[in-house]
Coordinates of C-alpha atoms and ligand atoms in Angstrom, one line a residue:
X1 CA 14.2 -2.8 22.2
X2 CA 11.5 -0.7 24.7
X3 CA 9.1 -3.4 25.6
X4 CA 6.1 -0.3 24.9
X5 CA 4.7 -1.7 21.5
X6 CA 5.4 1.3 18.8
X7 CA 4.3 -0.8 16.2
X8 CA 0.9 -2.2 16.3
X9 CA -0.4 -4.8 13.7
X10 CA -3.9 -5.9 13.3
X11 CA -5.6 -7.9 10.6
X12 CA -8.7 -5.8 10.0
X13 CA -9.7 -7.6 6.7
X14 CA -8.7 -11.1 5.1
X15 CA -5.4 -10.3 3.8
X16 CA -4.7 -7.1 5.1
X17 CA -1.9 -6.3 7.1
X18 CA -2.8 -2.8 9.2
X19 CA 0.4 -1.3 11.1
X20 CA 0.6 1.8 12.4
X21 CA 3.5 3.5 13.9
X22 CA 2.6 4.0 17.6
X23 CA 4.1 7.2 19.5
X24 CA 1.1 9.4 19.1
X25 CA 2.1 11.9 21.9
X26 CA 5.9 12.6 19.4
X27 CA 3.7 12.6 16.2
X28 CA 5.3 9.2 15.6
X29 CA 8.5 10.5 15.2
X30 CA 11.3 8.2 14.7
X31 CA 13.1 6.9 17.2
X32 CA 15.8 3.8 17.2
X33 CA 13.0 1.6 18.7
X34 CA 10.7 2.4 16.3
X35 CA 12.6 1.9 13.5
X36 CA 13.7 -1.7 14.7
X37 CA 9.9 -2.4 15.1
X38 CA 9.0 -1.7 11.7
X39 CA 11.9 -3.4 10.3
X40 CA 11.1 -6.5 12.0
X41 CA 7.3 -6.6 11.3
X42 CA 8.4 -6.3 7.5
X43 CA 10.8 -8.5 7.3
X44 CA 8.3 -11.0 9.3
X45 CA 6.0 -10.7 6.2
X46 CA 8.5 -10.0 3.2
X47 CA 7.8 -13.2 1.4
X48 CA 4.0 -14.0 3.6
X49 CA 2.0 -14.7 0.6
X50 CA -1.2 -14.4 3.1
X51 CA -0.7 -11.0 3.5
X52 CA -2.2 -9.8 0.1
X53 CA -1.4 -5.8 0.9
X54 CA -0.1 -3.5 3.3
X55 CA -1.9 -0.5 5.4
X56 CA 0.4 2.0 6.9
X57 CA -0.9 4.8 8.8
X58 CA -0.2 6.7 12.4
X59 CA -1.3 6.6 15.6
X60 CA -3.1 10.0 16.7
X61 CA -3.1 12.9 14.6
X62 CA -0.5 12.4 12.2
X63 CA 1.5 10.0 10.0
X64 CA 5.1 10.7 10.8
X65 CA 6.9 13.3 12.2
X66 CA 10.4 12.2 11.3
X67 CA 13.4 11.8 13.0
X68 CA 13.3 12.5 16.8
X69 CA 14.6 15.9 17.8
X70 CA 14.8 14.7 21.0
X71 CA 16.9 11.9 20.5
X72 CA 17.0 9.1 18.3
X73 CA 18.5 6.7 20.6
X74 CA 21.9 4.4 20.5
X75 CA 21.3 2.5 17.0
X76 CA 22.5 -1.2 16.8
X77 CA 26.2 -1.5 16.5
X78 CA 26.8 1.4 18.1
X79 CA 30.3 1.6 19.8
X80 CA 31.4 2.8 22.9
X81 CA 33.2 6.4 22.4
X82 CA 31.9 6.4 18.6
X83 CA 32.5 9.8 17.4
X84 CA 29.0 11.8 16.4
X85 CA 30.1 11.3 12.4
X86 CA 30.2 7.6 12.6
X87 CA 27.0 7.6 14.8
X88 CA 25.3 10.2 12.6
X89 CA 25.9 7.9 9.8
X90 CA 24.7 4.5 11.5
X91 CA 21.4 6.1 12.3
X92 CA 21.5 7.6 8.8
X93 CA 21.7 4.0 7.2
X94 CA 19.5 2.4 10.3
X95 CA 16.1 4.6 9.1
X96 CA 17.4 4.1 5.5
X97 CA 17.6 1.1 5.4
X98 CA 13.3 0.9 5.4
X99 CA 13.9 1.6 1.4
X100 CA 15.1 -2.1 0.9
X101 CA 12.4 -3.1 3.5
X102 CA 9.7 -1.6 1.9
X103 CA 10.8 -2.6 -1.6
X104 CA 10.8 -6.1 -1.1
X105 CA 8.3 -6.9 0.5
X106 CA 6.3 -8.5 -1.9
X107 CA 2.4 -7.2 -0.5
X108 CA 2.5 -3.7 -1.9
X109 CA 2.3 -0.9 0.5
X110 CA -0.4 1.6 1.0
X111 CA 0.4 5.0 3.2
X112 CA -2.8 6.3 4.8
X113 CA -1.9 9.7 5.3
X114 CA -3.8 10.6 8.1
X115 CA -1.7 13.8 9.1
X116 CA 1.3 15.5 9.0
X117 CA 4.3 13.5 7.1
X118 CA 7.5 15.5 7.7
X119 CA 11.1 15.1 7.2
X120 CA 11.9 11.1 6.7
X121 CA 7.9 10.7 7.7
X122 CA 8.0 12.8 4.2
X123 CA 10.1 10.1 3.1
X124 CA 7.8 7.1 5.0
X125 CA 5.0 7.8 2.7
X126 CA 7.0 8.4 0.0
X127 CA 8.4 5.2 -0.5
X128 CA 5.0 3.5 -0.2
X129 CA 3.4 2.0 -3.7
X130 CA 0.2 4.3 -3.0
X131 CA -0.5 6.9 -0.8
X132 CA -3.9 8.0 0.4
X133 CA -3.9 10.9 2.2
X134 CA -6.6 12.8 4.7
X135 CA -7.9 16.1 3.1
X136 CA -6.0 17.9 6.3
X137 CA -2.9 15.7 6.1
X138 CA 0.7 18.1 5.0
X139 CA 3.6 16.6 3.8
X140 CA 6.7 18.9 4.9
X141 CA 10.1 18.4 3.6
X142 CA 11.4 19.9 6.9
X143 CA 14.8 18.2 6.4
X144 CA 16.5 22.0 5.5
X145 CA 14.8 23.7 8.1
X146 CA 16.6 21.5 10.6
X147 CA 20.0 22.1 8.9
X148 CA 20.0 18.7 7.3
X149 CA 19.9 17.7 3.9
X150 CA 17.3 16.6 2.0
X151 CA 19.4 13.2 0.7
X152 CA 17.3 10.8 2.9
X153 CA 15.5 7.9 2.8
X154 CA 15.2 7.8 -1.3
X155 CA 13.5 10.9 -1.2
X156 CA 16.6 13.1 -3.6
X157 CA 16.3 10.5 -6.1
X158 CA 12.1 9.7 -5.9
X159 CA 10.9 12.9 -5.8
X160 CA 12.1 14.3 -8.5
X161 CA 11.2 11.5 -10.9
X162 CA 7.7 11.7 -9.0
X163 CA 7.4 15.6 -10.0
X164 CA 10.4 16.8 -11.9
X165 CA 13.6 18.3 -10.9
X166 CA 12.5 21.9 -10.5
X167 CA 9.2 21.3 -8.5
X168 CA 11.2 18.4 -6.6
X169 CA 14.0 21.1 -6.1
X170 CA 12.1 24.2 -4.9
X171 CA 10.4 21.8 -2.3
X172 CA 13.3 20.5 -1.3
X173 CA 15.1 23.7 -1.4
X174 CA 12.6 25.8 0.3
X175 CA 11.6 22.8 2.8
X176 CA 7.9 23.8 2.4
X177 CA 5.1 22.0 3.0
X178 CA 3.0 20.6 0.6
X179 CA -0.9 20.1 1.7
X180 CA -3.4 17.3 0.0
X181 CA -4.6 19.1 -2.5
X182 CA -1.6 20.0 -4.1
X183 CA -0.3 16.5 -3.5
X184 CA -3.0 14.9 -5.3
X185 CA -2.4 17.7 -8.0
X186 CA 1.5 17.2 -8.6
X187 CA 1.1 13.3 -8.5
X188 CA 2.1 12.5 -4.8
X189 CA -1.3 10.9 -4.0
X190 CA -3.6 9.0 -5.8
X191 CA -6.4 10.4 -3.7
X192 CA -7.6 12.7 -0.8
X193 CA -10.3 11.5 1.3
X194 CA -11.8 13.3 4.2
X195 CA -10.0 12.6 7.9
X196 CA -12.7 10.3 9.0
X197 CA -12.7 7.8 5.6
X198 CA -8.9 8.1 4.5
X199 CA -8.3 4.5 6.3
X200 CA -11.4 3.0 5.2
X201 CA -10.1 3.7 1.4
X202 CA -7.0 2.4 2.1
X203 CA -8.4 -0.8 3.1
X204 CA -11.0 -0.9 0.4
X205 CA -7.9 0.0 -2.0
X206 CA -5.7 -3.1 -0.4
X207 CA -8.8 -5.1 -0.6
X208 CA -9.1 -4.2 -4.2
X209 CA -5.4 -5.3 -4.9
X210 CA -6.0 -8.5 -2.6
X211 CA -9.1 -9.8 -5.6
X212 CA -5.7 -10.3 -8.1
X213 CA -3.7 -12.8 -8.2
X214 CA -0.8 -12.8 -5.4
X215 CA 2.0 -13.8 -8.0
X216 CA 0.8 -11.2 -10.6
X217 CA 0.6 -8.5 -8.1
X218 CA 4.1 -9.2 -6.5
X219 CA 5.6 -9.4 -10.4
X220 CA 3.8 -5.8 -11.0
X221 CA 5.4 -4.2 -8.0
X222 CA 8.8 -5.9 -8.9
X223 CA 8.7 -4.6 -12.2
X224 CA 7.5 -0.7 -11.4
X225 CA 10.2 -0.2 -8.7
X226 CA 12.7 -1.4 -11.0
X227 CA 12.0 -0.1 -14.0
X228 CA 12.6 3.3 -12.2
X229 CA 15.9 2.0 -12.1
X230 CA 16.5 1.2 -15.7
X231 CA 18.7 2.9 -18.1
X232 CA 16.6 2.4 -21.6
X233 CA 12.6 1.5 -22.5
X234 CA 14.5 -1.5 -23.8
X235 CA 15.1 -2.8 -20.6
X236 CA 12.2 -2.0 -19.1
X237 CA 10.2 -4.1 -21.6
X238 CA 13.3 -6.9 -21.3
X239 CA 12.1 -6.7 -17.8
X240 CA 8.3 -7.1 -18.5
X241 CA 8.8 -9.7 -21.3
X242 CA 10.3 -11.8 -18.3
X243 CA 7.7 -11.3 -15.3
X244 CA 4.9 -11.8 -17.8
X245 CA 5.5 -15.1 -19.1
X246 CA 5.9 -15.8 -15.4
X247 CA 3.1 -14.6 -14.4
X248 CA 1.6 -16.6 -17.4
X249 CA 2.8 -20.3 -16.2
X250 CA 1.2 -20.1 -12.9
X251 CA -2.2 -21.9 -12.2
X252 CA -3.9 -18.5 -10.7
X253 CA -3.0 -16.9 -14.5
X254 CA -5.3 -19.7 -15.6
X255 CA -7.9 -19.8 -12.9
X256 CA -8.1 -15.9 -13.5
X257 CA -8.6 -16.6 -17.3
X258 CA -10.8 -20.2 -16.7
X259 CA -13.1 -18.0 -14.1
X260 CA -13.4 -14.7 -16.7
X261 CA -15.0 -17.2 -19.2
X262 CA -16.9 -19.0 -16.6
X263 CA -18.5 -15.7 -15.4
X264 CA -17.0 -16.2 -11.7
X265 CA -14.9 -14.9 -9.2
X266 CA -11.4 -16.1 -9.2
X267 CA -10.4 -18.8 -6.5
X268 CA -6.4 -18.0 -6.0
X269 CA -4.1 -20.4 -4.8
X270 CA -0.9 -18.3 -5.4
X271 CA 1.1 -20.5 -7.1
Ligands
LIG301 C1 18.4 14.5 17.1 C2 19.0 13.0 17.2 C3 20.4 13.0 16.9 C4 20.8 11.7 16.2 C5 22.2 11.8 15.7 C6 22.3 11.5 14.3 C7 21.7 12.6 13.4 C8 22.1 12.5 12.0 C9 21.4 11.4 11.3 C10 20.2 12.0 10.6 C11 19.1 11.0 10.3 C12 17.9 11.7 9.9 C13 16.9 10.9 9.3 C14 15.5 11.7 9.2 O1 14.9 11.2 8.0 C15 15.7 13.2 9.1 C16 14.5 14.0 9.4 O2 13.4 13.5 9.6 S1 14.7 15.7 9.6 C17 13.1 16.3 10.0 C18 12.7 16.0 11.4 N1 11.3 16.4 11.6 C19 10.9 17.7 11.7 O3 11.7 18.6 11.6 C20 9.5 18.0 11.9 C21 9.3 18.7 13.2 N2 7.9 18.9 13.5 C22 7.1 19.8 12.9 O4 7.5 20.5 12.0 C23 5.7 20.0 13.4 O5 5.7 19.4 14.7 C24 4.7 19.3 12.5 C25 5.1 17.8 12.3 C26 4.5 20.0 11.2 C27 3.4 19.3 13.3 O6 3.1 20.6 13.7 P1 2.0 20.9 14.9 O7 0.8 20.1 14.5 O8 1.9 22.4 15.0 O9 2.6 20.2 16.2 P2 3.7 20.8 17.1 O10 4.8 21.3 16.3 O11 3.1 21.6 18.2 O12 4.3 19.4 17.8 C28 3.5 18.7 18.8 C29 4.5 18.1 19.7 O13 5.2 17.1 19.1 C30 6.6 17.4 19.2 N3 7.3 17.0 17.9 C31 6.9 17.3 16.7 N4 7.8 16.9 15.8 C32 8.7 16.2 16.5 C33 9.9 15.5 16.1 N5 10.3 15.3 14.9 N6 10.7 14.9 17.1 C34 10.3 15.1 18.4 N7 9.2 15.7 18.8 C35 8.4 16.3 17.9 C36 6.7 18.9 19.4 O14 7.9 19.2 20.0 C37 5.5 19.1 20.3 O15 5.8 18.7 21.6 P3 5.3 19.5 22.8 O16 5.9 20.9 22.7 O17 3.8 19.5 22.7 O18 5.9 18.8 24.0

């Protein structure tokens, strides 16, 4: 791993975990480097019950410009004379393997879009819980105008239960871009915030999930990313039954009931 740090972390508020992917003068496009970065700072705070919620945003003036044209790099495991089909297919699962990485980690993730997402930096933002994007940020599924196709990161099966098939299809299809306003229209971001206050939100938004109780907040992000998954409303509420009572035994369901009648602010302990 390059010694240059493409991931920076900082801690701007209590709780709050800030990363931002760190190759400004590529558009933070992904190299193998990168990608090793950001799996390591996640899997350093997967189960940190200190870090209450996740920023992700990009260095310079945009989010994520996917996979590096240039050159990804030689991805772990490579081997010596590996043919470009077997290579192809460890980078492939290398960057894909963020969707497990982001998934569980238990601090939900909020993308502040602060310019252009394309191609797996489409995919990036996409697999965060929330995304907040700047009013001139783009999202481009660029993947088919670079011969590829769009199968990547999660994106062929998120998008279209984000937006439906056919609007999921023509995008993906076409590989046009999709600007905030129409993001925030179709569903792909809960809000659009001018250039200059889109990280601000996103902290005040992280901050806002931070006030609830760790446990409860971990149980609700379990439960929405798997009940995506889940064949039958039956199972989803199997599923809910479950985490709720959970949720209900621990001490910070009590405090948070104990504090409502009290007329105070909760003191968590997360447990
Ligand atoms: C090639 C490595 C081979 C590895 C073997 C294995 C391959 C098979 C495995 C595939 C795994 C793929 C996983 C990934 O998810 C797939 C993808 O992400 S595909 C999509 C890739 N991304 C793109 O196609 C986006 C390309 N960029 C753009 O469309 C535009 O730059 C933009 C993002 C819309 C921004 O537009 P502008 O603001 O106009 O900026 P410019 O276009 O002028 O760019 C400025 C500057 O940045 C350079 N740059 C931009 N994007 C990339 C990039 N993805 N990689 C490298 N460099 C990039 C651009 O060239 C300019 O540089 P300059 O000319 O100024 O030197």
């Amino acid at each position: 791993m390059s010694d240059a740090k493409l991931i920076l972390i900082e801690r701007p508020r209590p709780g709050i975990l800030l990363i931002r992917l760190n190759r400004p003068d590529e558009l933070n496009a992904m190299n193998v480097d990168l990608i090793e970065e950001l799996h390591e700072v996640l899997a350093q705070v997967r189960d940190d019950s200190l870090t209450r919620a996740i920023v992700l945003t990009g260095e310079g003036r945009a989010f994520c410009a996917g996979l590096d044209l240039r050159g990804y790099g030689t991805p772990p495991g490579a081997t010596e004379g590996e043919g470009r089909a077997q290579l192809g297919l460890r980078v492939q699962k290398h960057i894909a393997g963020l969707v497990d990485a982001f998934r569980s980690t238990r601090a939900p993730i909020i993308a502040a879009v602060n310019g252009a997402a394309a191609g797996g930096g489409m995919s990036l933002a996409l697999m965060a819980d929330i995304r907040i994007m700047s009013e001139s940020a783009v999202l481009h599924a660029a993947f088919i105008r670079r011969g590829l196709s769009n199968c990547d990161i999660g994106m062929s099966w998120l998008l279209p239960r984000m937006i439906g098939f056919s609007r999921a299809a023509q995008i993906m299809l076409t590989g046009r871009s999709i600007d905030a306003a129409e993001a925030e229209r179709i569903g792909l971001a809960s809000s659009v915030e001018p250039a200059d206050t889109v990280l601000e939100v996103a902290l005040d938004t992280a901050e806002a999930i931070a006030q609830n109780s760790p446990f409860g907040v971990w149980m609700t992000k379990e439960v929405m990313w798997s009940n995506l998954e889940v064949p039958s409303m039956r199972a989803a509420i199997d599923l809910e039954n479950r985490t709720q009572i959970l949720s209900s035994l621990t001490r910070d369901h009590r405090e948070a009931v104990v504090s409502f009648l009290e007329k105070r602010a909760p003191e968590f302990q997360n447990h």
